[in-house]
Amino acid sequence: MKIECVKTHHLRCNLDEPFGFSQWFYNQRNVLVIEVITDEGVSGWGECYGPADVIQGAVEKFYGPRILGKPALSTDAIWHFMWRASLDFARSGVMMAAMSGIDMALWDLKGKALGLSVSELMGGRNRDFVPCYATGMYYTDLPEDKLLTSLVDEGAGYANEGFQAMKIKVGKNPEFDIKFAKALREACPNTQLMADSNHGFDLPEAIRVGRVLEALDYLWFEEPLAPDHLHLFDKLQQKLDIPLATGECFQTRFQFNSLIQSNSVHLLQPDLAYCGGPSEALKIRAMASANGINVIPHVWGTQLNLAAATHFLATAYHEPGRAEEKTLFMEYDRTENPLRDEMYQTEIKVTAGIAEVPTAPGLGVQICPNALKKFDINSTETKL
Ligand code: MG
């Protein structure tokens, strides 16, 4: 079974209400999805995290033509072929995001060809349901007092829906962040809370905010510092007891190895649509396991990436493991995204904050062709 065709679709939609975090505001959603089709008519889908139009060029012009004719089930062999073909200039960044989406599509394809779900391909499910944490509480264009009330109401809403865990944004400014973190803890005393600054703090600010989060029993402090300053993570970790999480900006086993070797991070968060795909995420997890660290994917995007993360966590085991297992909560983005919520005819079912692991072959989610047309602003096709 050989790869005969690689299609890409740049999908876009405008948002009803822009929302922001420590770095910028979103007023649009964009994503690149990839379909790989074989000479036997089996097809697989993947998605990429990052600038869709730029990644589209990498798939259409570079990787797509090179993988045509390759044996479609050889996920690892194709990954290493792509890696070698772009070795000097694509060790990370958008080229690796392109490889990630192709790799994800090949896992979906392999599952469909063999009649196995991706979790079965990954070694078998440890669980049929994956508890999720709600990611939300982004900023809107309100004065801070009204914003704080609206964010706390949003969080209380997730708790009422049944979510056992949720993650807030911090990094607006430390004064607001501290007020918000305290108010949410009061409103949701029995919910696991996490906080993510998207590398919005310098070291003194991260220490200050981190100490508050720690006192409020937050579960982890995500991207407290810029990914480029690993030596500062070490300094921060020496000041705080709260676990530090990071990894959505990191790619490949090689970058994650540096992160692990820094001995300053307790939770790794590779994005399966960016880190090198499911193939590379499994290698990162094996390395993390060898070092006693857990992995929970970063998930931002549509149902394909959510499905990949669901299978990944269905096959995960907590390090070091025990009879009463600690939960590895999956990230479940709750911000507005029609490309996630209005484009699929088969989705990941999430009920009261618990995701059901699909048992259908492949990733187990399916794009509706008409919805694809609605959001598609540019598509490409590379054929044998
Ligand atoms: Mg994050």
Short mmCIF file of C-alpha atoms and ligand atoms in Angstrom, two decimals:
data_model
loop_
_atom_site.label_atom_id
_atom_site.label_comp_id
_atom_site.label_asym_id
_atom_site.label_seq_id
_atom_site.Cartn_x
_atom_site.Cartn_y
_atom_site.Cartn_z
CA MET A 1 0.00 0.00 0.00
CA LYS A 2 1.71 3.16 -1.22
CA ILE A 3 1.08 6.88 -0.69
CA GLU A 4 -0.53 8.17 -3.84
CA CYS A 5 -1.78 11.63 -2.90
CA VAL A 6 -1.28 14.30 -0.23
CA LYS A 7 -3.96 16.97 0.16
CA THR A 8 -3.91 20.01 2.43
CA HIS A 9 -6.69 22.36 3.51
CA HIS A 10 -6.15 25.72 5.17
CA LEU A 11 -9.31 26.20 7.23
CA ARG A 12 -10.35 29.53 8.69
CA CYS A 13 -13.23 31.11 10.55
CA ASN A 14 -13.78 34.45 12.25
CA LEU A 15 -14.73 34.42 15.93
CA ASP A 16 -17.89 36.04 17.32
CA GLU A 17 -15.93 37.40 20.26
CA PRO A 18 -12.14 37.89 20.25
CA PHE A 19 -10.34 36.45 23.28
CA GLY A 20 -6.85 36.94 24.61
CA PHE A 21 -4.13 35.64 26.88
CA SER A 22 -0.80 37.00 28.10
CA GLN A 23 0.59 37.44 24.57
CA TRP A 24 -2.16 38.47 22.13
CA PHE A 25 -5.86 38.38 21.20
CA TYR A 26 -7.38 35.90 18.74
CA ASN A 27 -10.09 37.09 16.36
CA GLN A 28 -9.81 34.12 13.99
CA ARG A 29 -9.18 30.41 14.09
CA ASN A 30 -6.86 28.92 11.47
CA VAL A 31 -5.69 25.37 11.08
CA LEU A 32 -4.01 23.22 8.43
CA VAL A 33 -5.44 19.72 8.01
CA ILE A 34 -3.74 17.09 5.85
CA GLU A 35 -5.20 14.08 4.10
CA VAL A 36 -2.89 11.30 2.91
CA ILE A 37 -4.44 8.84 0.44
CA THR A 38 -3.05 5.48 -0.71
CA ASP A 39 -3.19 3.65 -4.04
CA GLU A 40 -5.76 1.34 -2.39
CA GLY A 41 -8.03 4.26 -1.54
CA VAL A 42 -7.39 4.26 2.24
CA SER A 43 -7.04 7.77 3.60
CA GLY A 44 -5.85 9.28 6.88
CA TRP A 45 -6.16 12.76 8.36
CA GLY A 46 -3.89 14.86 10.53
CA GLU A 47 -3.62 18.46 11.68
CA CYS A 48 -0.81 20.88 12.40
CA TYR A 49 -0.37 23.39 15.22
CA GLY A 50 1.05 26.70 13.98
CA PRO A 51 0.67 29.19 11.10
CA ALA A 52 -1.50 27.25 8.64
CA ASP A 53 -0.49 29.07 5.44
CA VAL A 54 3.25 28.70 6.10
CA ILE A 55 2.97 25.03 7.11
CA GLN A 56 0.86 24.42 4.01
CA GLY A 57 3.82 25.46 1.86
CA ALA A 58 6.08 23.01 3.68
CA VAL A 59 3.67 20.12 3.04
CA GLU A 60 2.79 21.03 -0.53
CA LYS A 61 6.25 22.00 -1.76
CA PHE A 62 8.59 19.93 0.35
CA TYR A 63 7.38 16.84 2.23
CA GLY A 64 4.35 15.96 0.10
CA PRO A 65 6.23 15.32 -3.18
CA ARG A 66 8.97 13.42 -1.35
CA ILE A 67 6.72 10.88 0.43
CA LEU A 68 4.67 9.94 -2.65
CA GLY A 69 5.20 6.24 -3.44
CA LYS A 70 6.41 5.41 0.09
CA PRO A 71 4.87 2.39 1.90
CA ALA A 72 2.00 4.07 3.74
CA LEU A 73 2.05 1.94 6.91
CA SER A 74 5.73 2.63 7.65
CA THR A 75 5.14 5.51 10.06
CA ASP A 76 8.56 5.47 11.70
CA ALA A 77 10.45 4.90 8.47
CA ILE A 78 8.63 7.82 6.81
CA TRP A 79 9.28 10.05 9.84
CA HIS A 80 13.01 9.39 9.62
CA PHE A 81 12.98 9.80 5.87
CA MET A 82 11.37 13.26 6.26
CA TRP A 83 13.79 14.14 9.07
CA ARG A 84 16.81 13.19 6.95
CA ALA A 85 15.41 14.95 3.88
CA SER A 86 15.26 18.28 5.74
CA LEU A 87 17.95 17.72 8.32
CA ASP A 88 19.94 20.94 8.15
CA PHE A 89 17.03 23.39 8.13
CA ALA A 90 14.03 21.75 9.76
CA ARG A 91 15.15 20.55 13.16
CA SER A 92 12.28 22.51 14.68
CA GLY A 93 9.67 25.14 13.84
CA VAL A 94 7.01 25.09 11.14
CA MET A 95 8.73 22.35 9.11
CA MET A 96 8.45 20.05 12.13
CA ALA A 97 4.81 21.11 12.50
CA ALA A 98 4.29 19.97 8.87
CA MET A 99 5.94 16.63 9.65
CA SER A 100 3.70 16.31 12.71
CA GLY A 101 0.48 16.64 10.70
CA ILE A 102 1.70 14.13 8.10
CA ASP A 103 2.69 11.71 10.85
CA MET A 104 -0.72 12.07 12.52
CA ALA A 105 -2.43 11.39 9.17
CA LEU A 106 -0.29 8.27 8.69
CA TRP A 107 -1.32 6.92 12.14
CA ASP A 108 -4.99 7.50 11.25
CA LEU A 109 -4.40 5.82 7.89
CA LYS A 110 -2.60 2.84 9.42
CA GLY A 111 -5.43 2.29 11.90
CA LYS A 112 -8.02 2.38 9.12
CA ALA A 113 -5.97 0.04 6.93
CA LEU A 114 -5.51 -2.51 9.74
CA GLY A 115 -8.93 -2.09 11.37
CA LEU A 116 -7.38 -0.91 14.67
CA SER A 117 -7.84 2.25 16.70
CA VAL A 118 -4.79 4.47 17.25
CA SER A 119 -4.73 3.48 20.94
CA GLU A 120 -4.53 -0.18 19.92
CA LEU A 121 -1.67 0.73 17.57
CA MET A 122 0.01 2.59 20.45
CA GLY A 123 0.09 -0.57 22.54
CA GLY A 124 -3.43 -0.87 23.92
CA ARG A 125 -5.81 1.10 26.12
CA ASN A 126 -5.23 1.30 29.86
CA ARG A 127 -8.59 3.06 30.15
CA ASP A 128 -11.71 3.63 28.06
CA PHE A 129 -12.44 7.10 29.46
CA VAL A 130 -10.06 10.02 29.89
CA PRO A 131 -10.91 12.76 32.42
CA CYS A 132 -10.43 16.24 30.96
CA TYR A 133 -9.55 19.62 32.37
CA ALA A 134 -11.32 22.64 30.91
CA THR A 135 -9.01 25.20 29.33
CA GLY A 136 -10.68 28.56 29.20
CA MET A 137 -11.07 31.81 31.10
CA TYR A 138 -9.27 33.81 28.43
CA TYR A 139 -9.43 37.60 28.53
CA THR A 140 -12.09 39.70 26.86
CA ASP A 141 -12.12 43.43 26.32
CA LEU A 142 -13.63 44.31 29.74
CA PRO A 143 -12.32 46.51 32.56
CA GLU A 144 -10.48 44.36 35.11
CA ASP A 145 -13.20 44.29 37.81
CA LYS A 146 -15.86 43.11 35.34
CA LEU A 147 -13.40 40.74 33.67
CA LEU A 148 -12.60 39.09 36.99
CA THR A 149 -16.29 38.45 37.73
CA SER A 150 -16.93 37.08 34.27
CA LEU A 151 -13.89 34.74 34.43
CA VAL A 152 -14.88 33.38 37.84
CA ASP A 153 -18.45 32.81 36.58
CA GLU A 154 -17.04 30.96 33.57
CA GLY A 155 -14.94 28.74 35.85
CA ALA A 156 -17.90 28.01 38.15
CA GLY A 157 -19.82 27.01 35.02
CA TYR A 158 -17.21 24.35 34.14
CA ALA A 159 -17.37 22.98 37.69
CA ASN A 160 -21.18 22.79 37.39
CA GLU A 161 -20.83 20.92 34.09
CA GLY A 162 -18.89 18.27 35.99
CA PHE A 163 -15.26 19.13 35.17
CA GLN A 164 -13.02 17.98 38.02
CA ALA A 165 -10.20 20.23 36.80
CA MET A 166 -9.70 23.46 34.90
CA LYS A 167 -6.87 25.75 33.82
CA ILE A 168 -6.78 29.53 33.95
CA LYS A 169 -4.69 32.06 32.13
CA VAL A 170 -2.30 34.21 34.14
CA GLY A 171 0.35 36.61 32.88
CA LYS A 172 -1.94 39.61 32.33
CA ASN A 173 -0.27 41.38 35.25
CA PRO A 174 0.66 39.88 38.62
CA GLU A 175 -1.85 41.98 40.63
CA PHE A 176 -4.79 40.85 38.49
CA ASP A 177 -3.48 37.29 38.26
CA ILE A 178 -3.28 36.93 42.05
CA LYS A 179 -6.78 38.35 42.60
CA PHE A 180 -8.19 36.05 39.94
CA ALA A 181 -6.41 32.93 41.21
CA LYS A 182 -7.75 33.56 44.74
CA ALA A 183 -11.30 34.36 43.62
CA LEU A 184 -11.50 31.20 41.50
CA ARG A 185 -10.19 29.04 44.34
CA GLU A 186 -12.93 30.46 46.60
CA ALA A 187 -15.59 29.82 43.94
CA CYS A 188 -14.36 26.28 43.17
CA PRO A 189 -12.97 24.84 46.42
CA ASN A 190 -13.19 21.21 45.27
CA THR A 191 -11.83 21.53 41.74
CA GLN A 192 -8.27 20.85 40.62
CA LEU A 193 -6.95 24.17 39.30
CA MET A 194 -3.94 24.87 37.09
CA ALA A 195 -2.50 28.18 35.83
CA ASP A 196 -0.72 28.99 32.56
CA SER A 197 1.23 32.21 31.93
CA ASN A 198 2.31 31.34 28.35
CA HIS A 199 5.78 32.57 29.31
CA GLY A 200 4.45 35.95 30.39
CA PHE A 201 6.61 36.41 33.51
CA ASP A 202 10.19 37.21 34.39
CA LEU A 203 11.75 35.25 37.24
CA PRO A 204 10.77 37.55 40.17
CA GLU A 205 7.16 37.71 38.92
CA ALA A 206 7.02 33.95 38.42
CA ILE A 207 8.26 33.42 41.99
CA ARG A 208 5.68 35.85 43.35
CA VAL A 209 2.71 34.42 41.44
CA GLY A 210 3.92 30.84 41.89
CA ARG A 211 3.97 31.20 45.68
CA VAL A 212 0.33 32.33 45.62
CA LEU A 213 -0.69 29.42 43.35
CA GLU A 214 1.14 27.04 45.64
CA ALA A 215 -0.65 28.37 48.75
CA LEU A 216 -3.98 27.99 46.92
CA ASP A 217 -3.17 24.36 46.09
CA TYR A 218 -3.03 24.76 42.30
CA LEU A 219 -1.99 21.52 40.61
CA TRP A 220 0.67 22.96 38.29
CA PHE A 221 2.16 26.23 37.04
CA GLU A 222 2.46 26.10 33.24
CA GLU A 223 4.98 27.99 31.11
CA PRO A 224 5.88 30.31 33.99
CA LEU A 225 8.96 31.47 32.03
CA ALA A 226 10.15 31.68 28.43
CA PRO A 227 11.16 28.29 26.96
CA ASP A 228 14.53 29.78 25.99
CA HIS A 229 15.55 30.31 29.62
CA LEU A 230 15.84 26.81 31.00
CA HIS A 231 18.43 27.94 33.57
CA LEU A 232 15.73 30.22 35.05
CA PHE A 233 13.33 27.28 35.36
CA ASP A 234 15.90 25.67 37.60
CA LYS A 235 16.10 28.81 39.76
CA LEU A 236 12.29 29.01 39.93
CA GLN A 237 11.95 25.36 40.83
CA GLN A 238 14.32 25.88 43.75
CA LYS A 239 11.96 28.57 45.13
CA LEU A 240 8.64 26.74 44.63
CA ASP A 241 7.03 23.46 45.58
CA ILE A 242 4.24 23.67 42.97
CA PRO A 243 5.02 21.43 39.96
CA LEU A 244 6.20 23.27 36.84
CA ALA A 245 4.83 22.25 33.44
CA THR A 246 6.00 23.18 29.96
CA GLY A 247 6.59 21.79 26.47
CA GLU A 248 4.04 23.13 23.99
CA CYS A 249 6.85 25.17 22.33
CA PHE A 250 9.25 22.22 22.27
CA GLN A 251 9.64 19.66 19.48
CA THR A 252 11.33 16.29 18.95
CA ARG A 253 12.94 13.93 21.45
CA PHE A 254 16.10 16.02 21.18
CA GLN A 255 14.60 19.26 22.52
CA PHE A 256 12.62 17.35 25.14
CA ASN A 257 15.82 15.63 26.19
CA SER A 258 17.31 19.05 27.00
CA LEU A 259 14.17 19.90 28.94
CA ILE A 260 14.34 16.65 30.91
CA GLN A 261 18.06 17.10 31.54
CA SER A 262 17.38 20.55 33.02
CA ASN A 263 15.82 18.72 36.01
CA SER A 264 13.47 21.62 36.59
CA VAL A 265 10.17 20.53 35.01
CA HIS A 266 7.69 18.05 36.49
CA LEU A 267 5.26 17.68 33.59
CA LEU A 268 5.97 17.64 29.83
CA GLN A 269 3.35 18.95 27.39
CA PRO A 270 4.24 18.10 23.78
CA ASP A 271 1.58 18.97 21.20
CA LEU A 272 0.99 15.97 18.93
CA ALA A 273 0.30 18.34 16.02
CA TYR A 274 3.64 20.12 16.52
CA CYS A 275 6.21 18.06 18.48
CA GLY A 276 6.84 15.67 15.58
CA GLY A 277 3.49 13.85 15.62
CA PRO A 278 2.30 10.77 17.54
CA SER A 279 5.47 8.86 16.53
CA GLU A 280 7.70 11.40 18.22
CA ALA A 281 5.36 11.93 21.20
CA LEU A 282 5.69 8.22 22.06
CA LYS A 283 9.47 8.53 22.06
CA ILE A 284 9.24 11.63 24.26
CA ARG A 285 7.00 9.69 26.67
CA ALA A 286 9.47 6.82 26.85
CA MET A 287 12.26 9.27 27.71
CA ALA A 288 10.07 10.98 30.29
CA SER A 289 9.23 7.62 31.84
CA ALA A 290 12.91 6.76 32.14
CA ASN A 291 13.30 9.98 34.13
CA GLY A 292 10.17 9.62 36.31
CA ILE A 293 8.28 12.46 34.59
CA ASN A 294 4.70 12.43 33.27
CA VAL A 295 3.46 13.62 29.88
CA ILE A 296 0.12 15.31 29.16
CA PRO A 297 -0.21 16.65 25.61
CA HIS A 298 -0.94 20.28 24.87
CA VAL A 299 -4.17 20.34 22.83
CA TRP A 300 -5.22 23.36 20.81
CA GLY A 301 -7.06 22.88 17.59
CA THR A 302 -9.70 20.60 16.18
CA GLN A 303 -11.01 17.09 16.76
CA LEU A 304 -8.04 15.40 15.05
CA ASN A 305 -5.55 16.67 17.61
CA LEU A 306 -8.02 16.07 20.42
CA ALA A 307 -8.48 12.48 19.20
CA ALA A 308 -4.72 11.94 18.97
CA ALA A 309 -4.33 13.18 22.57
CA THR A 310 -7.25 11.00 23.74
CA HIS A 311 -5.58 7.86 22.34
CA PHE A 312 -2.23 8.97 23.74
CA LEU A 313 -3.65 9.38 27.25
CA ALA A 314 -5.75 6.21 26.96
CA THR A 315 -2.45 4.36 26.58
CA ALA A 316 -0.60 6.32 29.28
CA TYR A 317 0.33 5.08 32.71
CA HIS A 318 1.19 7.42 35.54
CA GLU A 319 4.81 7.52 36.65
CA PRO A 320 5.62 5.75 38.93
CA GLY A 321 2.15 4.14 39.07
CA ARG A 322 0.20 2.74 41.99
CA ALA A 323 -3.10 0.98 42.70
CA GLU A 324 -4.93 4.26 43.34
CA GLU A 325 -3.76 5.98 40.21
CA LYS A 326 -3.31 9.74 39.99
CA THR A 327 -5.33 11.20 37.11
CA LEU A 328 -3.60 12.48 33.99
CA PHE A 329 -6.21 15.07 32.94
CA MET A 330 -6.44 15.79 29.20
CA GLU A 331 -6.51 19.40 28.01
CA TYR A 332 -9.95 20.25 26.60
CA ASP A 333 -10.07 23.74 25.13
CA ARG A 334 -13.44 25.36 25.77
CA THR A 335 -12.87 28.64 23.87
CA GLU A 336 -14.86 29.38 20.73
CA ASN A 337 -13.75 27.19 17.82
CA PRO A 338 -16.17 26.36 15.01
CA LEU A 339 -13.38 24.33 13.33
CA ARG A 340 -13.54 21.97 16.31
CA ASP A 341 -17.28 22.09 17.01
CA GLU A 342 -18.98 22.51 13.62
CA MET A 343 -16.83 20.59 11.17
CA TYR A 344 -16.90 16.94 12.24
CA GLN A 345 -19.59 14.34 11.73
CA THR A 346 -17.87 12.06 14.27
CA GLU A 347 -16.29 13.76 17.29
CA ILE A 348 -14.65 12.90 20.60
CA LYS A 349 -17.59 12.55 22.99
CA VAL A 350 -17.01 14.47 26.22
CA THR A 351 -19.68 14.13 28.90
CA ALA A 352 -19.40 15.94 32.25
CA GLY A 353 -15.70 16.46 31.64
CA ILE A 354 -14.92 12.83 30.71
CA ALA A 355 -13.80 11.93 27.16
CA GLU A 356 -14.72 8.57 25.68
CA VAL A 357 -11.85 6.87 23.84
CA PRO A 358 -12.96 6.03 20.28
CA THR A 359 -12.84 2.36 19.30
CA ALA A 360 -13.31 2.90 15.55
CA PRO A 361 -10.27 2.30 13.30
CA GLY A 362 -7.76 5.15 13.18
CA LEU A 363 -8.24 8.32 15.20
CA GLY A 364 -12.00 7.76 15.26
CA VAL A 365 -13.12 11.24 14.21
CA GLN A 366 -14.43 12.20 10.80
CA ILE A 367 -14.65 15.54 9.00
CA CYS A 368 -17.94 16.35 7.29
CA PRO A 369 -17.07 17.09 3.61
CA ASN A 370 -19.58 19.96 3.31
CA ALA A 371 -18.31 21.64 6.47
CA LEU A 372 -14.76 21.26 5.16
CA LYS A 373 -15.76 23.17 2.02
CA LYS A 374 -17.36 25.90 4.13
CA PHE A 375 -14.17 26.68 6.06
CA ASP A 376 -11.57 25.88 3.36
CA ILE A 377 -9.80 29.02 2.10
CA ASN A 378 -6.97 27.30 0.21
CA SER A 379 -6.40 23.66 -0.65
CA THR A 380 -3.57 21.84 -2.43
CA GLU A 381 -3.11 18.39 -3.94
CA THR A 382 0.13 16.57 -4.70
CA LYS A 383 -0.24 13.29 -6.64
CA LEU A 384 1.89 10.55 -8.05
MG MG B 1 -0.29 26.29 27.66
#
